[in-house]
mmCIF file with all atom_site columns, C-alpha atoms and ligand atoms in Angstrom:
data_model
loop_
_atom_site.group_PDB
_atom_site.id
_atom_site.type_symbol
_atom_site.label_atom_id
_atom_site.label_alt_id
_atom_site.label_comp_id
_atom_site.label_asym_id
_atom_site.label_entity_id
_atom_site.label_seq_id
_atom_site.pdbx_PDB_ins_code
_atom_site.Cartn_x
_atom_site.Cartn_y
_atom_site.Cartn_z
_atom_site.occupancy
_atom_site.B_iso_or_equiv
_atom_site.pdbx_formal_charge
_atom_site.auth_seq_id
_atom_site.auth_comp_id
_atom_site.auth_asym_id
_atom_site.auth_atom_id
_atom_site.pdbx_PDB_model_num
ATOM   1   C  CA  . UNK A 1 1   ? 99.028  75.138  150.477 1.00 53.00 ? 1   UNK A CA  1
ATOM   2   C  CA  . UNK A 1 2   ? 95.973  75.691  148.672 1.00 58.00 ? 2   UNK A CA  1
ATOM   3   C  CA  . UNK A 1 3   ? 96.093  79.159  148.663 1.00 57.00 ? 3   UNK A CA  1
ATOM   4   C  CA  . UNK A 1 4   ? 100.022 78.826  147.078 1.00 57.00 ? 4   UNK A CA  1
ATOM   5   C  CA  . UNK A 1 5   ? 98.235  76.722  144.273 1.00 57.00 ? 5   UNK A CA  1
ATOM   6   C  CA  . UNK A 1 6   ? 95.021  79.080  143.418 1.00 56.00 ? 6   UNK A CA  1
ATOM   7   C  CA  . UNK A 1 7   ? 98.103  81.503  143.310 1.00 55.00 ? 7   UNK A CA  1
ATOM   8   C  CA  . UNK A 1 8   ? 100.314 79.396  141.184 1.00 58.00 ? 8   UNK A CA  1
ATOM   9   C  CA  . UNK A 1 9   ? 97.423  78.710  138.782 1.00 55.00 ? 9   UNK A CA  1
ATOM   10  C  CA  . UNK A 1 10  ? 96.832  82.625  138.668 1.00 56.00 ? 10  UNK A CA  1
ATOM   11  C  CA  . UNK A 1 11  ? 100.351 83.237  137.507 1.00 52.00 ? 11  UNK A CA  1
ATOM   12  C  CA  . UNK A 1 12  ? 99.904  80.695  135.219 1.00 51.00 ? 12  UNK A CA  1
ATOM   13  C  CA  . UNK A 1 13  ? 96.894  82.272  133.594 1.00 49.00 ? 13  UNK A CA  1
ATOM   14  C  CA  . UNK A 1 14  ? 98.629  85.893  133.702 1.00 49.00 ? 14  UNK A CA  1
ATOM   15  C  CA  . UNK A 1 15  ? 101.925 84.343  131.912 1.00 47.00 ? 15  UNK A CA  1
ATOM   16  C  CA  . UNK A 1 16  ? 99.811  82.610  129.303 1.00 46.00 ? 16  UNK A CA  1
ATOM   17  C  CA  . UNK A 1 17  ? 97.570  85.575  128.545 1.00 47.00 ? 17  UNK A CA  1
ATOM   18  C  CA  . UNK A 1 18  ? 101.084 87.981  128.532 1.00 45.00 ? 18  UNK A CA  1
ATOM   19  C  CA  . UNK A 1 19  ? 102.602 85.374  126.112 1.00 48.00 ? 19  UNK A CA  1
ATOM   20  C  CA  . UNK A 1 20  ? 99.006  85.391  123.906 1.00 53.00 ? 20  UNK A CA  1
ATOM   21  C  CA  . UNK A 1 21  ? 99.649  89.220  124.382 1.00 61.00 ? 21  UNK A CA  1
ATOM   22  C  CA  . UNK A 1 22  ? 99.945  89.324  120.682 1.00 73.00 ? 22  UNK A CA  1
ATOM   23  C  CA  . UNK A 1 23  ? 96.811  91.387  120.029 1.00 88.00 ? 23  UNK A CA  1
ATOM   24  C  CA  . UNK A 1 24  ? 94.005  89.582  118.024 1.00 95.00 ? 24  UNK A CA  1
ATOM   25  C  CA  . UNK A 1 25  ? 94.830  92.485  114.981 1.00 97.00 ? 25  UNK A CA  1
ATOM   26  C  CA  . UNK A 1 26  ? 97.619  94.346  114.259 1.00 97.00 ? 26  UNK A CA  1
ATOM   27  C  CA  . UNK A 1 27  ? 98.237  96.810  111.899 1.00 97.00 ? 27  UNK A CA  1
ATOM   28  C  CA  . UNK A 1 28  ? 102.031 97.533  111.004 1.00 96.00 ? 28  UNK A CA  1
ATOM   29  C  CA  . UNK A 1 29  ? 103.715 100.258 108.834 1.00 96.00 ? 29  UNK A CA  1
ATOM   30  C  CA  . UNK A 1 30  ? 100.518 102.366 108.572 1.00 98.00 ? 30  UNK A CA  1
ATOM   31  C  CA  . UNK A 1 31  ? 101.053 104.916 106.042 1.00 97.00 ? 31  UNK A CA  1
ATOM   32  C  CA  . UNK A 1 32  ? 99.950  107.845 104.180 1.00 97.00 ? 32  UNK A CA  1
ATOM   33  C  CA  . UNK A 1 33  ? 100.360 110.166 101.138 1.00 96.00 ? 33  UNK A CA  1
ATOM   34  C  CA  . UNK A 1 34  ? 101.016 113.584 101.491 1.00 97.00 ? 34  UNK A CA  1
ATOM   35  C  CA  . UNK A 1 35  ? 97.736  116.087 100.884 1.00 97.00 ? 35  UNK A CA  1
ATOM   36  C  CA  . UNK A 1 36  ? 96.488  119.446 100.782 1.00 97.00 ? 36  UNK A CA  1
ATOM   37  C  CA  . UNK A 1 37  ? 93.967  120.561 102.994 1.00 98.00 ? 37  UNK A CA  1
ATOM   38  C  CA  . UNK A 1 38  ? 90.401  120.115 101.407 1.00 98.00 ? 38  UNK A CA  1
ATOM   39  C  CA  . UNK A 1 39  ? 92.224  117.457 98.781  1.00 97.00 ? 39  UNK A CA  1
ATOM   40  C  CA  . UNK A 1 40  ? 92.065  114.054 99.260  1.00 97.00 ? 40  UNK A CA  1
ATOM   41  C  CA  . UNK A 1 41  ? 94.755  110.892 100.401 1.00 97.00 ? 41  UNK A CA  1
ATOM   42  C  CA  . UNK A 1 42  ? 95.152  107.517 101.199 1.00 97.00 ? 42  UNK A CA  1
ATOM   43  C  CA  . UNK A 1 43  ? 96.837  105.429 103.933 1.00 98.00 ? 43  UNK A CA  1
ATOM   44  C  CA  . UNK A 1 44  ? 98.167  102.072 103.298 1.00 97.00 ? 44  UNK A CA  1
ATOM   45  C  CA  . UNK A 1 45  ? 99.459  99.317  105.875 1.00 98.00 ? 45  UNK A CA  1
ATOM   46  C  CA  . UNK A 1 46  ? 99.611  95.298  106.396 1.00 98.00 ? 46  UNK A CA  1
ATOM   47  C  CA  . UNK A 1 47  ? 96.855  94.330  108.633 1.00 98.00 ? 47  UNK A CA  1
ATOM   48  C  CA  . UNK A 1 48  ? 98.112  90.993  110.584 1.00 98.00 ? 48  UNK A CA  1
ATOM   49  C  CA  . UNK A 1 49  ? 95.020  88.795  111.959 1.00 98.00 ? 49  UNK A CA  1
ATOM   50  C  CA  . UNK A 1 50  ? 96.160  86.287  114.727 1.00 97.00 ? 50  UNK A CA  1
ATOM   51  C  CA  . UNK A 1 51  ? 92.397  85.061  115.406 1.00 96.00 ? 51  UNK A CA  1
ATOM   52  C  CA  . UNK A 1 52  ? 91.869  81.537  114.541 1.00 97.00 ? 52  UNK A CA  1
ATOM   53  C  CA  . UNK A 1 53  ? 88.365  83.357  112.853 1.00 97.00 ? 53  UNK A CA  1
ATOM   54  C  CA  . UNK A 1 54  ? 88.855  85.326  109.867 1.00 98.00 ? 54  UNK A CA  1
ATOM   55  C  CA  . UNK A 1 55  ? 88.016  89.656  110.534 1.00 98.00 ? 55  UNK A CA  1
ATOM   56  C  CA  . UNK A 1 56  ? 86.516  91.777  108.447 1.00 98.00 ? 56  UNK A CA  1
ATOM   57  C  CA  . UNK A 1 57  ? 87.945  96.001  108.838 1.00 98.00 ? 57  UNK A CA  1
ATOM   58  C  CA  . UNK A 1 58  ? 84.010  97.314  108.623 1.00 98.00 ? 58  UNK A CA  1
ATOM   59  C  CA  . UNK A 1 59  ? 85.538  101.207 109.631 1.00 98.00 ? 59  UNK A CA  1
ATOM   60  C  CA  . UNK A 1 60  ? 87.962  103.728 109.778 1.00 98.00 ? 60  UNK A CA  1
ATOM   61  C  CA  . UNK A 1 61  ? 87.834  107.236 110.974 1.00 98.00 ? 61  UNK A CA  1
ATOM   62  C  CA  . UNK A 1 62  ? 90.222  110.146 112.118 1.00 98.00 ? 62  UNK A CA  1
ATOM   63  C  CA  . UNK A 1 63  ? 90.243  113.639 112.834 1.00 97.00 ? 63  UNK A CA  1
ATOM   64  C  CA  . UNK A 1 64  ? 92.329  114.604 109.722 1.00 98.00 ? 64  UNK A CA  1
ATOM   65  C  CA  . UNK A 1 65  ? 89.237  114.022 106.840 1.00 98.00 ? 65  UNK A CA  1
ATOM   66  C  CA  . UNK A 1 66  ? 85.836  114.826 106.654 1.00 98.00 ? 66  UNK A CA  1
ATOM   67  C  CA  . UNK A 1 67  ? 84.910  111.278 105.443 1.00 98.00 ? 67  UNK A CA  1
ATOM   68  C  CA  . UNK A 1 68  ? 87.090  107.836 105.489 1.00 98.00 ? 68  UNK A CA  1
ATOM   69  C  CA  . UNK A 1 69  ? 86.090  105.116 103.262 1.00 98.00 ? 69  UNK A CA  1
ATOM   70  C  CA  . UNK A 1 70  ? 87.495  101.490 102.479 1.00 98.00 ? 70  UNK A CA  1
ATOM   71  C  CA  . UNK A 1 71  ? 88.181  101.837 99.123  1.00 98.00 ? 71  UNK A CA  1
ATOM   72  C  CA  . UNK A 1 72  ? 89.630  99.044  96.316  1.00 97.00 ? 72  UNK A CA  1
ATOM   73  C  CA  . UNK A 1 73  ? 91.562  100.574 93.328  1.00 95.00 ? 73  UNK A CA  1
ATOM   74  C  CA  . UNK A 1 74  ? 91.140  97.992  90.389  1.00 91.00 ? 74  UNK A CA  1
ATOM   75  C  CA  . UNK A 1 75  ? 91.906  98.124  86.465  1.00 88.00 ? 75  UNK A CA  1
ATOM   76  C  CA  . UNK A 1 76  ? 88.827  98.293  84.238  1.00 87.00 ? 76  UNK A CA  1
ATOM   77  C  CA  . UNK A 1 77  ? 89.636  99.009  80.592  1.00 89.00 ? 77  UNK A CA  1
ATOM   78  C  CA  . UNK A 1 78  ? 93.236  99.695  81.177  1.00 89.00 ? 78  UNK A CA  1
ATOM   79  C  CA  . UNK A 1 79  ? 92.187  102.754 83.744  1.00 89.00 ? 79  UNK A CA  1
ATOM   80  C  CA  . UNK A 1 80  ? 92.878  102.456 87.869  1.00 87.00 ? 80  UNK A CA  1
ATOM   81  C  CA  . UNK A 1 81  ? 89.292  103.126 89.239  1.00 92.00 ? 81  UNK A CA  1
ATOM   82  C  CA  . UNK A 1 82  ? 88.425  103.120 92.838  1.00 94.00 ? 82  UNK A CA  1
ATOM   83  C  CA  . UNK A 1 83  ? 85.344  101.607 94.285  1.00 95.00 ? 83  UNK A CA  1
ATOM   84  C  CA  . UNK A 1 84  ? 83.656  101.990 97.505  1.00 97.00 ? 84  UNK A CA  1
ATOM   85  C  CA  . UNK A 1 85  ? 83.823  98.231  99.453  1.00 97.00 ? 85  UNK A CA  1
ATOM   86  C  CA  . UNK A 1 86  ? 81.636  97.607  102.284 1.00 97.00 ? 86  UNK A CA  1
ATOM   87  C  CA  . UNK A 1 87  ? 84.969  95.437  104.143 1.00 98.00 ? 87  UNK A CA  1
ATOM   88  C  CA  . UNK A 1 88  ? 88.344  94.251  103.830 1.00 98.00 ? 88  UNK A CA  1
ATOM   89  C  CA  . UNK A 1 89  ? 88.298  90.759  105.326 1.00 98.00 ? 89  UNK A CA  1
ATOM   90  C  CA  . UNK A 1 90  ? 91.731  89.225  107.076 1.00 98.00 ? 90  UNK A CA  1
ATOM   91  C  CA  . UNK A 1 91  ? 91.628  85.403  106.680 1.00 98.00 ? 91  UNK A CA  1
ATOM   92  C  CA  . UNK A 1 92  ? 92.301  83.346  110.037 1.00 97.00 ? 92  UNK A CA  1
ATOM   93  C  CA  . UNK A 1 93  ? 95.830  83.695  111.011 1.00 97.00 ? 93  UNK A CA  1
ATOM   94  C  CA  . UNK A 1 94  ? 96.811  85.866  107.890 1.00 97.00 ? 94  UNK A CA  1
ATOM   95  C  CA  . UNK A 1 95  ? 97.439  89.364  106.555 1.00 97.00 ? 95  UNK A CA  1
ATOM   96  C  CA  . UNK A 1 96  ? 96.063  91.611  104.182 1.00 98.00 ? 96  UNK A CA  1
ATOM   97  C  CA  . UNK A 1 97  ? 97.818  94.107  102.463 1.00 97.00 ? 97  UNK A CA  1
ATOM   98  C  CA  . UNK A 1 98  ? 96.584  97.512  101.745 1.00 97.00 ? 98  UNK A CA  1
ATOM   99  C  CA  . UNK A 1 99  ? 99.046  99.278  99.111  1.00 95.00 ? 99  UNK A CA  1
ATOM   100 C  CA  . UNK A 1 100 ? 98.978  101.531 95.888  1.00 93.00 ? 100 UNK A CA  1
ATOM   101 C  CA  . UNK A 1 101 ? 96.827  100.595 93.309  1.00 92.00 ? 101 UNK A CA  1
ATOM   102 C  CA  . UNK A 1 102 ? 94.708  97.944  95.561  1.00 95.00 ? 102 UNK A CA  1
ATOM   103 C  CA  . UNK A 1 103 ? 92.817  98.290  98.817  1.00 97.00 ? 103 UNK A CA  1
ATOM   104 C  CA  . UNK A 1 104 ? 93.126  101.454 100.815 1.00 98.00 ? 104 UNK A CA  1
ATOM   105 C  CA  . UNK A 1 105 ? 91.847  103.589 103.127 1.00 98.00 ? 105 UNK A CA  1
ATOM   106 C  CA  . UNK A 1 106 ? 90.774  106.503 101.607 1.00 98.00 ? 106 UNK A CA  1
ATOM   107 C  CA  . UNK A 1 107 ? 90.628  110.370 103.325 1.00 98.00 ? 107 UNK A CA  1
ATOM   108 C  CA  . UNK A 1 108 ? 87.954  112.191 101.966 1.00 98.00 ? 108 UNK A CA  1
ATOM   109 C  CA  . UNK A 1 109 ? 87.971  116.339 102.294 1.00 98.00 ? 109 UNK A CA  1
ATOM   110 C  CA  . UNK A 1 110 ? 91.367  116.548 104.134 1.00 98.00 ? 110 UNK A CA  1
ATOM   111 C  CA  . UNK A 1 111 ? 90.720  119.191 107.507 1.00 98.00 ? 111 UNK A CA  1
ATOM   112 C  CA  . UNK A 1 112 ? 94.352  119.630 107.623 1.00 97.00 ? 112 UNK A CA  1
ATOM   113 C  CA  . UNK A 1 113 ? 97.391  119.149 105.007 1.00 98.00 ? 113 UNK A CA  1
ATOM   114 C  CA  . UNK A 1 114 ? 99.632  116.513 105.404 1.00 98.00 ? 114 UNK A CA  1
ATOM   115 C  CA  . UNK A 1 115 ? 102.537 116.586 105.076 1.00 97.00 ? 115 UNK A CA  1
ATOM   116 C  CA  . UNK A 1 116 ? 105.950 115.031 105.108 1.00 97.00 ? 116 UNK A CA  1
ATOM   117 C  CA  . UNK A 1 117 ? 107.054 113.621 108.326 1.00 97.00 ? 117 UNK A CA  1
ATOM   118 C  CA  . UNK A 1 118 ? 103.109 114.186 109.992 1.00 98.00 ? 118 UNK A CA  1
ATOM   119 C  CA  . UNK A 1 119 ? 102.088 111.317 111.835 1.00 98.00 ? 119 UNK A CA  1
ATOM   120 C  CA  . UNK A 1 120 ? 97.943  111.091 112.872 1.00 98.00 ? 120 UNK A CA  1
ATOM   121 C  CA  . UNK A 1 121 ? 96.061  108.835 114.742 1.00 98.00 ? 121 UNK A CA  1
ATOM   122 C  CA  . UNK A 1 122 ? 93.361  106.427 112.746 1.00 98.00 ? 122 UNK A CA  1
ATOM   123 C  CA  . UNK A 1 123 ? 90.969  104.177 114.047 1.00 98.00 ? 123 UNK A CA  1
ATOM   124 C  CA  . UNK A 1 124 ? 90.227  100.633 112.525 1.00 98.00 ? 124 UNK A CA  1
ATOM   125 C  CA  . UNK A 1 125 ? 86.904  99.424  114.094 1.00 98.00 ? 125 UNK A CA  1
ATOM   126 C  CA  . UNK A 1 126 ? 87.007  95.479  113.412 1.00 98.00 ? 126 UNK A CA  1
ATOM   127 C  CA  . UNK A 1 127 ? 83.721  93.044  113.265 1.00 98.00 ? 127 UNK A CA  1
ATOM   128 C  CA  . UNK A 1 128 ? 85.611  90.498  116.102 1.00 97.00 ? 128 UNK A CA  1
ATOM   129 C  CA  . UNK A 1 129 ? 88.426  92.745  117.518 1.00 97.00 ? 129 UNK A CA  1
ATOM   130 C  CA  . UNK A 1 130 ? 87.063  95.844  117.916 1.00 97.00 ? 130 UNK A CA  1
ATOM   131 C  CA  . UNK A 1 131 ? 88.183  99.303  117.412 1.00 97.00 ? 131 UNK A CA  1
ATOM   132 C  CA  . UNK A 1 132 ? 92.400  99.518  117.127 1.00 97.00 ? 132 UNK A CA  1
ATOM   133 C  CA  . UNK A 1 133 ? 94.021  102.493 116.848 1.00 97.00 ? 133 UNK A CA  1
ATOM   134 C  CA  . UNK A 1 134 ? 97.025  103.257 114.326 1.00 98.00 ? 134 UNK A CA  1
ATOM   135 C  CA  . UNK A 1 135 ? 99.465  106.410 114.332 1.00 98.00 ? 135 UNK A CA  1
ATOM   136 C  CA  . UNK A 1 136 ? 100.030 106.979 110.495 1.00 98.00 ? 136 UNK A CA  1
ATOM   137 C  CA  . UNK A 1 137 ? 103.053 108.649 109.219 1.00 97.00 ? 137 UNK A CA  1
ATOM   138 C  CA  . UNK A 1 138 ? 102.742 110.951 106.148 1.00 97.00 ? 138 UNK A CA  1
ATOM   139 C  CA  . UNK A 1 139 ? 105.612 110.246 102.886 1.00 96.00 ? 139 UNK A CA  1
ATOM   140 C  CA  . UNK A 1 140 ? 106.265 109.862 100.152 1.00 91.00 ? 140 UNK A CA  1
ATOM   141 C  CA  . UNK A 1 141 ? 104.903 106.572 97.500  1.00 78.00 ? 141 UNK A CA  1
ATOM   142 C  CA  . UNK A 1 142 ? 107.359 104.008 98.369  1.00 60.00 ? 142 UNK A CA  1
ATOM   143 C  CA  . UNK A 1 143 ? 109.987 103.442 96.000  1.00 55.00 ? 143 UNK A CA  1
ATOM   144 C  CA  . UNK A 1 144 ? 109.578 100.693 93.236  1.00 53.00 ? 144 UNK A CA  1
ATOM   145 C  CA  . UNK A 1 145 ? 109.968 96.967  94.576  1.00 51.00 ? 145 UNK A CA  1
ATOM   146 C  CA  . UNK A 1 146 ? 109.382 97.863  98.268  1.00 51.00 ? 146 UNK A CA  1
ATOM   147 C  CA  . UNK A 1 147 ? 105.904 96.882  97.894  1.00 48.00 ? 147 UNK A CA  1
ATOM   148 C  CA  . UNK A 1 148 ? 105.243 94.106  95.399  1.00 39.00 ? 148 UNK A CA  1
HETATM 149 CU CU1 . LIG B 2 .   ? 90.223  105.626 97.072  1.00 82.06 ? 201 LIG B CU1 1
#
């Protein structure tokens, strides 16, 4: 009898953790530009936080560059200029959306081209979550309106 219940309680605690099985981050349609080996490119996604803490992406790395940096795009004096930013911080339960002309994650010295239809691994290394790997796939800008 008591066994039956440590076992119940067990299944219990598997089910619930399955169910919670949403991962604490996600990262969904990871994407890049196309580049030319020693050029540069960017990859863009939607980073999904399901922590009741808000995250902060300190990292990203990946065979495919010599250097990755977290980069902002912002308009100063009617010109896009990137900066360097130390971390892109997901709010408790919320998203963050890393797109053209904002917040990327910038490829630095490219080892390889990319090209059209390539997909790559990247890894995200997150303050709370810890390091989450994405598979990136290389096209085109998206067309106007698909992101806002
Ligand atoms: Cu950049």
């Amino acid at each position: 009898m008591r066994t039956t219940v440590i076992l119940a309680g067990a299944l219990l605690l598997a089910a619930s953790l399955a169910q919670a099985g949403q991962a604490p981050v996600e990262a969904k349609n990871a994407w890049a530009r196309p580049g030319t080996r020693g050029g540069n490119s960017a990859v863009y996604m939607e980073i999904h936080n399901a922590q009741a803490q808000p995250d902060r992406l300190v990292a990203a790395g990946t065979d495919v560059a010599e250097a990755v940096e977290l980069h902002e795009t912002r308009m100063e004096g009617g010109m896009h200029r990137m900066h360097k930013v130390e971390a892109i911080e997901i709010p408790a339960n919320g998203r963050v959306e890393l797109r053209p002309g904002g917040l990327h994650v910038m490829l630095i010295r490219l080892n390889t081209a990319l090209r059209v239809g390539d997909r790559f691994p990247l890894i995200l290394r997150f303050e709370r979550a810890g390091r989450l790997t994405v598979e990136v796939l290389v096209r085109e800008q998206a067309a106007a309106g698909e992101y806002r």
